Amino acid sequence: MTAIRITQAERELAERHADEIPELVHATGPVSYDYHFGTRSLFDDVVRTSWLIEGTLFAWDATTLALDGEKLAGIVMAFHGPQFRERQAALVAVWRELIADGRASEQELVGILERSEHAMWLNPVVRQDRHYIHAISVKPEYRGKGVGVALMQSAKEAGIRDGRVALELDVLSDNPAVQFYRSQGLELLAETRAPKPQEYGVPPELRMGTPLAD
C-alpha cells in the first residue's frame, strides 16, 4: 500500500479540502444523488456547505481522511446509526444558507424534499447499536492501493471503540463497491426497492453489514 495517513478530519483540514468532497461523495451513488438533487451544481453546493457545518449529513466532524502527504486520497463518513436521520434533518441549516445566498430556491428545496420522501424507503432505519458508514470513497488514482481497506478498518475500529455491535452501510446494487464490501466481510442484510426512484433509474439498495468484536 502507498504511504497513506489515516486521520480524523479537523476544521483546518476540512477547509483545505472542501472543494474535493462533493466529487468523492457523488461517486458513491451518482444515479441516486442525481435523482435527489436534480442538478450536479446544486448537489455540489449542498455537500460543500454541509461539509463545513458540524452535525449535518455530509459534515467533516463525522469524517476520517486518507492523506498522501497533503493530498486527499479518500474519505469515510461514519457515525452512530440513529444519527443518520438527525444529521439529515440538520440540513435545514444548509438550505437556509443556500437560499439566503441565492444559490438555491425554495422551489428546488420542495422538489428535493419530495424526492427524498420517495427515496427514504431505500434506507431502512439503522438500529441503536450500529456504526453506520454513510460514505466511503477513494479517488480514482488511489484505488487498488489499499486505501479503501485502510478506511474500512478505521471505521470498524471506531465502531468497536464506541461499543457498537455491528458495522452497516447502504450501497446501490449496481455499484462495483459491493464486491469490495464483501471482501471486507460485509454480508447482505436486506434489499430494498422504491417504485418512484426506480422509475428514474435508481436501482435497489443493499443494506450490508458485519459484526464488530474486539
PDB file of C-alpha atoms in Angstrom:
ATOM      1  CA  MET A   1       0.000   0.000   0.000  1.00  0.00           C
ATOM      2  CA  THR A   2       1.175   3.545  -0.704  1.00  0.00           C
ATOM      3  CA  ALA A   3       2.241   5.588   2.343  1.00  0.00           C
ATOM      4  CA  ILE A   4      -1.165   6.854   3.436  1.00  0.00           C
ATOM      5  CA  ARG A   5      -2.020   8.558   6.714  1.00  0.00           C
ATOM      6  CA  ILE A   6      -5.488   7.885   8.151  1.00  0.00           C
ATOM      7  CA  THR A   7      -6.658  10.735  10.372  1.00  0.00           C
ATOM      8  CA  GLN A   8      -9.816  12.220  11.775  1.00  0.00           C
ATOM      9  CA  ALA A   9     -10.795  15.405   9.956  1.00  0.00           C
ATOM     10  CA  GLU A  10     -10.226  18.685  11.768  1.00  0.00           C
ATOM     11  CA  ARG A  11     -11.513  22.149  10.906  1.00  0.00           C
ATOM     12  CA  GLU A  12      -8.304  23.256   9.190  1.00  0.00           C
ATOM     13  CA  LEU A  13      -8.139  20.106   7.062  1.00  0.00           C
ATOM     14  CA  ALA A  14     -11.861  20.372   6.312  1.00  0.00           C
ATOM     15  CA  GLU A  15     -11.477  23.896   4.963  1.00  0.00           C
ATOM     16  CA  ARG A  16      -8.410  22.927   2.931  1.00  0.00           C
ATOM     17  CA  HIS A  17     -10.151  20.033   1.160  1.00  0.00           C
ATOM     18  CA  ALA A  18     -13.725  21.369   0.989  1.00  0.00           C
ATOM     19  CA  ASP A  19     -13.799  21.645  -2.805  1.00  0.00           C
ATOM     20  CA  GLU A  20     -12.799  17.976  -3.197  1.00  0.00           C
ATOM     21  CA  ILE A  21     -15.555  16.488  -1.049  1.00  0.00           C
ATOM     22  CA  PRO A  22     -18.568  16.768  -3.420  1.00  0.00           C
ATOM     23  CA  GLU A  23     -16.913  14.630  -6.108  1.00  0.00           C
ATOM     24  CA  LEU A  24     -15.922  11.954  -3.603  1.00  0.00           C
ATOM     25  CA  VAL A  25     -19.440  11.784  -2.158  1.00  0.00           C
ATOM     26  CA  HIS A  26     -21.157  11.885  -5.553  1.00  0.00           C
ATOM     27  CA  ALA A  27     -19.066   8.930  -6.747  1.00  0.00           C
ATOM     28  CA  THR A  28     -20.679   6.691  -4.112  1.00  0.00           C
ATOM     29  CA  GLY A  29     -24.121   6.859  -5.768  1.00  0.00           C
ATOM     30  CA  PRO A  30     -24.347   9.084  -8.854  1.00  0.00           C
ATOM     31  CA  VAL A  31     -27.762   7.896 -10.041  1.00  0.00           C
ATOM     32  CA  SER A  32     -29.323   8.302  -6.605  1.00  0.00           C
ATOM     33  CA  TYR A  33     -27.807  11.735  -5.948  1.00  0.00           C
ATOM     34  CA  ASP A  34     -28.777  12.991  -9.407  1.00  0.00           C
ATOM     35  CA  TYR A  35     -32.350  11.865  -8.722  1.00  0.00           C
ATOM     36  CA  HIS A  36     -32.409  13.590  -5.343  1.00  0.00           C
ATOM     37  CA  PHE A  37     -30.867  16.925  -6.302  1.00  0.00           C
ATOM     38  CA  GLY A  38     -31.792  17.375  -9.942  1.00  0.00           C
ATOM     39  CA  THR A  39     -28.597  19.175 -10.911  1.00  0.00           C
ATOM     40  CA  ARG A  40     -24.973  18.452 -10.141  1.00  0.00           C
ATOM     41  CA  SER A  41     -24.248  22.080  -9.271  1.00  0.00           C
ATOM     42  CA  LEU A  42     -26.915  22.069  -6.568  1.00  0.00           C
ATOM     43  CA  PHE A  43     -25.603  18.790  -5.171  1.00  0.00           C
ATOM     44  CA  ASP A  44     -22.081  20.222  -5.015  1.00  0.00           C
ATOM     45  CA  ASP A  45     -23.317  23.340  -3.212  1.00  0.00           C
ATOM     46  CA  VAL A  46     -25.249  21.299  -0.654  1.00  0.00           C
ATOM     47  CA  VAL A  47     -22.380  18.925   0.107  1.00  0.00           C
ATOM     48  CA  ARG A  48     -19.722  21.651   0.223  1.00  0.00           C
ATOM     49  CA  THR A  49     -21.846  23.780   2.559  1.00  0.00           C
ATOM     50  CA  SER A  50     -22.836  20.821   4.736  1.00  0.00           C
ATOM     51  CA  TRP A  51     -19.195  19.764   4.964  1.00  0.00           C
ATOM     52  CA  LEU A  52     -18.357  22.880   6.986  1.00  0.00           C
ATOM     53  CA  ILE A  53     -21.419  22.760   9.297  1.00  0.00           C
ATOM     54  CA  GLU A  54     -20.929  20.286  12.141  1.00  0.00           C
ATOM     55  CA  GLY A  55     -23.755  17.855  12.801  1.00  0.00           C
ATOM     56  CA  THR A  56     -25.092  17.837   9.245  1.00  0.00           C
ATOM     57  CA  LEU A  57     -25.257  14.837   6.937  1.00  0.00           C
ATOM     58  CA  PHE A  58     -22.028  15.474   4.999  1.00  0.00           C
ATOM     59  CA  ALA A  59     -20.066  17.215   7.763  1.00  0.00           C
ATOM     60  CA  TRP A  60     -16.362  16.928   8.454  1.00  0.00           C
ATOM     61  CA  ASP A  61     -16.940  16.129  12.125  1.00  0.00           C
ATOM     62  CA  ALA A  62     -18.000  12.566  11.204  1.00  0.00           C
ATOM     63  CA  THR A  63     -15.272  12.051   8.601  1.00  0.00           C
ATOM     64  CA  THR A  64     -11.930  10.292   8.563  1.00  0.00           C
ATOM     65  CA  LEU A  65      -9.467  11.259   5.843  1.00  0.00           C
ATOM     66  CA  ALA A  66      -6.865   9.275   3.931  1.00  0.00           C
ATOM     67  CA  LEU A  67      -3.960  11.612   3.171  1.00  0.00           C
ATOM     68  CA  ASP A  68      -0.970  11.146   0.898  1.00  0.00           C
ATOM     69  CA  GLY A  69       1.227  13.869   2.282  1.00  0.00           C
ATOM     70  CA  GLU A  70      -1.094  16.861   1.968  1.00  0.00           C
ATOM     71  CA  LYS A  71      -3.097  15.302  -0.871  1.00  0.00           C
ATOM     72  CA  LEU A  72      -6.543  13.910  -0.138  1.00  0.00           C
ATOM     73  CA  ALA A  73      -6.803  10.260  -1.260  1.00  0.00           C
ATOM     74  CA  GLY A  74     -10.160   9.254   0.195  1.00  0.00           C
ATOM     75  CA  ILE A  75     -12.745   9.647   2.939  1.00  0.00           C
ATOM     76  CA  VAL A  76     -15.059   7.654   5.145  1.00  0.00           C
ATOM     77  CA  MET A  77     -18.057   9.359   6.760  1.00  0.00           C
ATOM     78  CA  ALA A  78     -19.363   7.228   9.624  1.00  0.00           C
ATOM     79  CA  PHE A  79     -21.355   7.723  12.832  1.00  0.00           C
ATOM     80  CA  HIS A  80     -23.767   6.116  15.292  1.00  0.00           C
ATOM     81  CA  GLY A  81     -26.580   4.718  13.147  1.00  0.00           C
ATOM     82  CA  PRO A  82     -29.530   6.732  14.514  1.00  0.00           C
ATOM     83  CA  GLN A  83     -27.625   9.929  13.721  1.00  0.00           C
ATOM     84  CA  PHE A  84     -28.392   9.407  10.041  1.00  0.00           C
ATOM     85  CA  ARG A  85     -31.892  10.876  10.350  1.00  0.00           C
ATOM     86  CA  GLU A  86     -30.707  13.509  12.844  1.00  0.00           C
ATOM     87  CA  ARG A  87     -27.965  14.701  10.521  1.00  0.00           C
ATOM     88  CA  GLN A  88     -30.355  14.595   7.587  1.00  0.00           C
ATOM     89  CA  ALA A  89     -32.793  16.844   9.462  1.00  0.00           C
ATOM     90  CA  ALA A  90     -29.924  19.197  10.345  1.00  0.00           C
ATOM     91  CA  LEU A  91     -29.520  20.017   6.648  1.00  0.00           C
ATOM     92  CA  VAL A  92     -32.125  22.736   7.226  1.00  0.00           C
ATOM     93  CA  ALA A  93     -29.180  24.945   8.228  1.00  0.00           C
ATOM     94  CA  VAL A  94     -27.593  24.256   4.862  1.00  0.00           C
ATOM     95  CA  TRP A  95     -30.761  25.167   2.975  1.00  0.00           C
ATOM     96  CA  ARG A  96     -31.151  28.410   4.885  1.00  0.00           C
ATOM     97  CA  GLU A  97     -27.636  29.426   3.896  1.00  0.00           C
ATOM     98  CA  LEU A  98     -28.065  28.458   0.235  1.00  0.00           C
ATOM     99  CA  ILE A  99     -31.414  30.222  -0.112  1.00  0.00           C
ATOM    100  CA  ALA A 100     -30.111  33.327   1.669  1.00  0.00           C
ATOM    101  CA  ASP A 101     -27.134  33.439  -0.709  1.00  0.00           C
ATOM    102  CA  GLY A 102     -29.333  32.931  -3.776  1.00  0.00           C
ATOM    103  CA  ARG A 103     -27.648  29.633  -4.642  1.00  0.00           C
ATOM    104  CA  ALA A 104     -30.888  27.673  -4.262  1.00  0.00           C
ATOM    105  CA  SER A 105     -34.601  28.428  -4.407  1.00  0.00           C
ATOM    106  CA  GLU A 106     -37.456  27.364  -2.166  1.00  0.00           C
ATOM    107  CA  GLN A 107     -38.952  25.586  -5.178  1.00  0.00           C
ATOM    108  CA  GLU A 108     -35.801  23.488  -5.553  1.00  0.00           C
ATOM    109  CA  LEU A 109     -35.958  22.643  -1.867  1.00  0.00           C
ATOM    110  CA  VAL A 110     -39.567  21.469  -2.181  1.00  0.00           C
ATOM    111  CA  GLY A 111     -38.582  19.199  -5.065  1.00  0.00           C
ATOM    112  CA  ILE A 112     -35.706  17.672  -3.155  1.00  0.00           C
ATOM    113  CA  LEU A 113     -37.875  17.048  -0.098  1.00  0.00           C
ATOM    114  CA  GLU A 114     -40.493  15.314  -2.239  1.00  0.00           C
ATOM    115  CA  ARG A 115     -37.911  13.075  -3.905  1.00  0.00           C
ATOM    116  CA  SER A 116     -36.260  12.355  -0.568  1.00  0.00           C
ATOM    117  CA  GLU A 117     -39.619  11.247   0.821  1.00  0.00           C
ATOM    118  CA  HIS A 118     -39.907   8.758  -2.040  1.00  0.00           C
ATOM    119  CA  ALA A 119     -36.316   7.563  -1.665  1.00  0.00           C
ATOM    120  CA  MET A 120     -36.237   7.221   2.126  1.00  0.00           C
ATOM    121  CA  TRP A 121     -37.657   3.711   1.780  1.00  0.00           C
ATOM    122  CA  LEU A 122     -34.352   2.679   0.210  1.00  0.00           C
ATOM    123  CA  ASN A 123     -32.611   3.233   3.569  1.00  0.00           C
ATOM    124  CA  PRO A 124     -34.051   1.182   6.429  1.00  0.00           C
ATOM    125  CA  VAL A 125     -33.688   2.644   9.907  1.00  0.00           C
ATOM    126  CA  VAL A 126     -30.304   1.878  11.461  1.00  0.00           C
ATOM    127  CA  ARG A 127     -30.578   0.373  14.929  1.00  0.00           C
ATOM    128  CA  GLN A 128     -29.118   1.931  18.087  1.00  0.00           C
ATOM    129  CA  ASP A 129     -26.096  -0.342  18.444  1.00  0.00           C
ATOM    130  CA  ARG A 130     -24.802   0.001  14.857  1.00  0.00           C
ATOM    131  CA  HIS A 131     -21.910   2.018  13.473  1.00  0.00           C
ATOM    132  CA  TYR A 132     -23.073   3.332  10.106  1.00  0.00           C
ATOM    133  CA  ILE A 133     -20.937   4.247   7.114  1.00  0.00           C
ATOM    134  CA  HIS A 134     -22.685   6.998   5.217  1.00  0.00           C
ATOM    135  CA  ALA A 135     -19.999   7.306   2.534  1.00  0.00           C
ATOM    136  CA  ILE A 136     -16.656   5.712   1.781  1.00  0.00           C
ATOM    137  CA  SER A 137     -14.852   6.909  -1.316  1.00  0.00           C
ATOM    138  CA  VAL A 138     -11.355   6.816  -2.801  1.00  0.00           C
ATOM    139  CA  LYS A 139     -10.043   8.988  -5.616  1.00  0.00           C
ATOM    140  CA  PRO A 140      -9.521   7.018  -8.869  1.00  0.00           C
ATOM    141  CA  GLU A 141      -5.737   7.399  -8.828  1.00  0.00           C
ATOM    142  CA  TYR A 142      -5.551   5.788  -5.378  1.00  0.00           C
ATOM    143  CA  ARG A 143      -7.839   2.829  -5.992  1.00  0.00           C
ATOM    144  CA  GLY A 144      -6.314  -0.626  -5.790  1.00  0.00           C
ATOM    145  CA  LYS A 145      -3.606   0.595  -3.395  1.00  0.00           C
ATOM    146  CA  GLY A 146      -5.185  -0.403  -0.087  1.00  0.00           C
ATOM    147  CA  VAL A 147      -6.666   2.998   0.726  1.00  0.00           C
ATOM    148  CA  GLY A 148     -10.245   1.703   0.859  1.00  0.00           C
ATOM    149  CA  VAL A 149      -9.165  -1.183   3.086  1.00  0.00           C
ATOM    150  CA  ALA A 150      -7.466   1.226   5.487  1.00  0.00           C
ATOM    151  CA  LEU A 151     -10.552   3.473   5.621  1.00  0.00           C
ATOM    152  CA  MET A 152     -12.833   0.497   6.212  1.00  0.00           C
ATOM    153  CA  GLN A 153     -10.572  -0.736   9.004  1.00  0.00           C
ATOM    154  CA  SER A 154     -10.626   2.699  10.639  1.00  0.00           C
ATOM    155  CA  ALA A 155     -14.446   2.655  10.587  1.00  0.00           C
ATOM    156  CA  LYS A 156     -14.512  -0.803  12.178  1.00  0.00           C
ATOM    157  CA  GLU A 157     -12.094   0.307  14.883  1.00  0.00           C
ATOM    158  CA  ALA A 158     -14.188   3.420  15.593  1.00  0.00           C
ATOM    159  CA  GLY A 159     -17.299   1.273  15.938  1.00  0.00           C
ATOM    160  CA  ILE A 160     -15.544  -1.034  18.383  1.00  0.00           C
ATOM    161  CA  ARG A 161     -14.250   1.920  20.442  1.00  0.00           C
ATOM    162  CA  ASP A 162     -17.785   3.287  20.652  1.00  0.00           C
ATOM    163  CA  GLY A 163     -19.188  -0.066  21.779  1.00  0.00           C
ATOM    164  CA  ARG A 164     -21.201  -0.830  18.630  1.00  0.00           C
ATOM    165  CA  VAL A 165     -22.047  -4.441  17.891  1.00  0.00           C
ATOM    166  CA  ALA A 166     -22.030  -4.173  14.099  1.00  0.00           C
ATOM    167  CA  LEU A 167     -20.966  -2.061  11.138  1.00  0.00           C
ATOM    168  CA  GLU A 168     -23.565  -1.324   8.443  1.00  0.00           C
ATOM    169  CA  LEU A 169     -23.855   0.660   5.222  1.00  0.00           C
ATOM    170  CA  ASP A 170     -26.161   1.103   2.240  1.00  0.00           C
ATOM    171  CA  VAL A 171     -24.961   0.714  -1.342  1.00  0.00           C
ATOM    172  CA  LEU A 172     -26.761   0.734  -4.676  1.00  0.00           C
ATOM    173  CA  SER A 173     -26.959  -2.791  -6.070  1.00  0.00           C
ATOM    174  CA  ASP A 174     -25.208  -1.847  -9.324  1.00  0.00           C
ATOM    175  CA  ASN A 175     -22.205  -0.302  -7.559  1.00  0.00           C
ATOM    176  CA  PRO A 176     -18.936  -2.227  -8.138  1.00  0.00           C
ATOM    177  CA  ALA A 177     -18.092  -1.458  -4.497  1.00  0.00           C
ATOM    178  CA  VAL A 178     -20.464  -4.280  -3.478  1.00  0.00           C
ATOM    179  CA  GLN A 179     -17.691  -6.787  -4.202  1.00  0.00           C
ATOM    180  CA  PHE A 180     -15.204  -4.747  -2.194  1.00  0.00           C
ATOM    181  CA  TYR A 181     -17.563  -4.738   0.788  1.00  0.00           C
ATOM    182  CA  ARG A 182     -17.969  -8.495   0.523  1.00  0.00           C
ATOM    183  CA  SER A 183     -14.186  -8.866   0.527  1.00  0.00           C
ATOM    184  CA  GLN A 184     -14.153  -6.873   3.779  1.00  0.00           C
ATOM    185  CA  GLY A 185     -16.518  -9.293   5.477  1.00  0.00           C
ATOM    186  CA  LEU A 186     -19.825  -7.485   4.964  1.00  0.00           C
ATOM    187  CA  GLU A 187     -22.866  -9.594   4.119  1.00  0.00           C
ATOM    188  CA  LEU A 188     -26.177  -8.702   2.515  1.00  0.00           C
ATOM    189  CA  LEU A 189     -28.787  -7.966   5.191  1.00  0.00           C
ATOM    190  CA  ALA A 190     -31.641  -6.554   3.105  1.00  0.00           C
ATOM    191  CA  GLU A 191     -32.520  -5.411  -0.401  1.00  0.00           C
ATOM    192  CA  THR A 192     -34.966  -2.539  -0.719  1.00  0.00           C
ATOM    193  CA  ARG A 193     -36.813  -1.049  -3.683  1.00  0.00           C
ATOM    194  CA  ALA A 194     -38.710   2.218  -4.024  1.00  0.00           C
ATOM    195  CA  PRO A 195     -41.052   2.493  -7.047  1.00  0.00           C
ATOM    196  CA  LYS A 196     -40.744   6.187  -7.914  1.00  0.00           C
ATOM    197  CA  PRO A 197     -36.946   6.402  -7.739  1.00  0.00           C
ATOM    198  CA  GLN A 198     -36.780   3.162  -9.695  1.00  0.00           C
ATOM    199  CA  GLU A 199     -38.810   4.807 -12.474  1.00  0.00           C
ATOM    200  CA  TYR A 200     -35.939   7.280 -12.810  1.00  0.00           C
ATOM    201  CA  GLY A 201     -33.301   4.559 -12.968  1.00  0.00           C
ATOM    202  CA  VAL A 202     -32.349   4.315  -9.287  1.00  0.00           C
ATOM    203  CA  PRO A 203     -31.609   0.627  -8.665  1.00  0.00           C
ATOM    204  CA  PRO A 204     -32.439  -1.328  -5.494  1.00  0.00           C
ATOM    205  CA  GLU A 205     -30.353  -0.521  -2.430  1.00  0.00           C
ATOM    206  CA  LEU A 206     -28.467  -3.105  -0.417  1.00  0.00           C
ATOM    207  CA  ARG A 207     -28.026  -2.901   3.349  1.00  0.00           C
ATOM    208  CA  MET A 208     -24.792  -4.701   4.139  1.00  0.00           C
ATOM    209  CA  GLY A 209     -23.130  -5.291   7.462  1.00  0.00           C
ATOM    210  CA  THR A 210     -20.711  -7.237   9.621  1.00  0.00           C
ATOM    211  CA  PRO A 211     -20.469  -7.909  13.359  1.00  0.00           C
ATOM    212  CA  LEU A 212     -17.846  -5.993  15.327  1.00  0.00           C
ATOM    213  CA  ALA A 213     -15.761  -7.604  18.005  1.00  0.00           C
ATOM    214  CA  ASP A 214     -12.655  -6.672  19.993  1.00  0.00           C
TER     215      ASP A 214
END
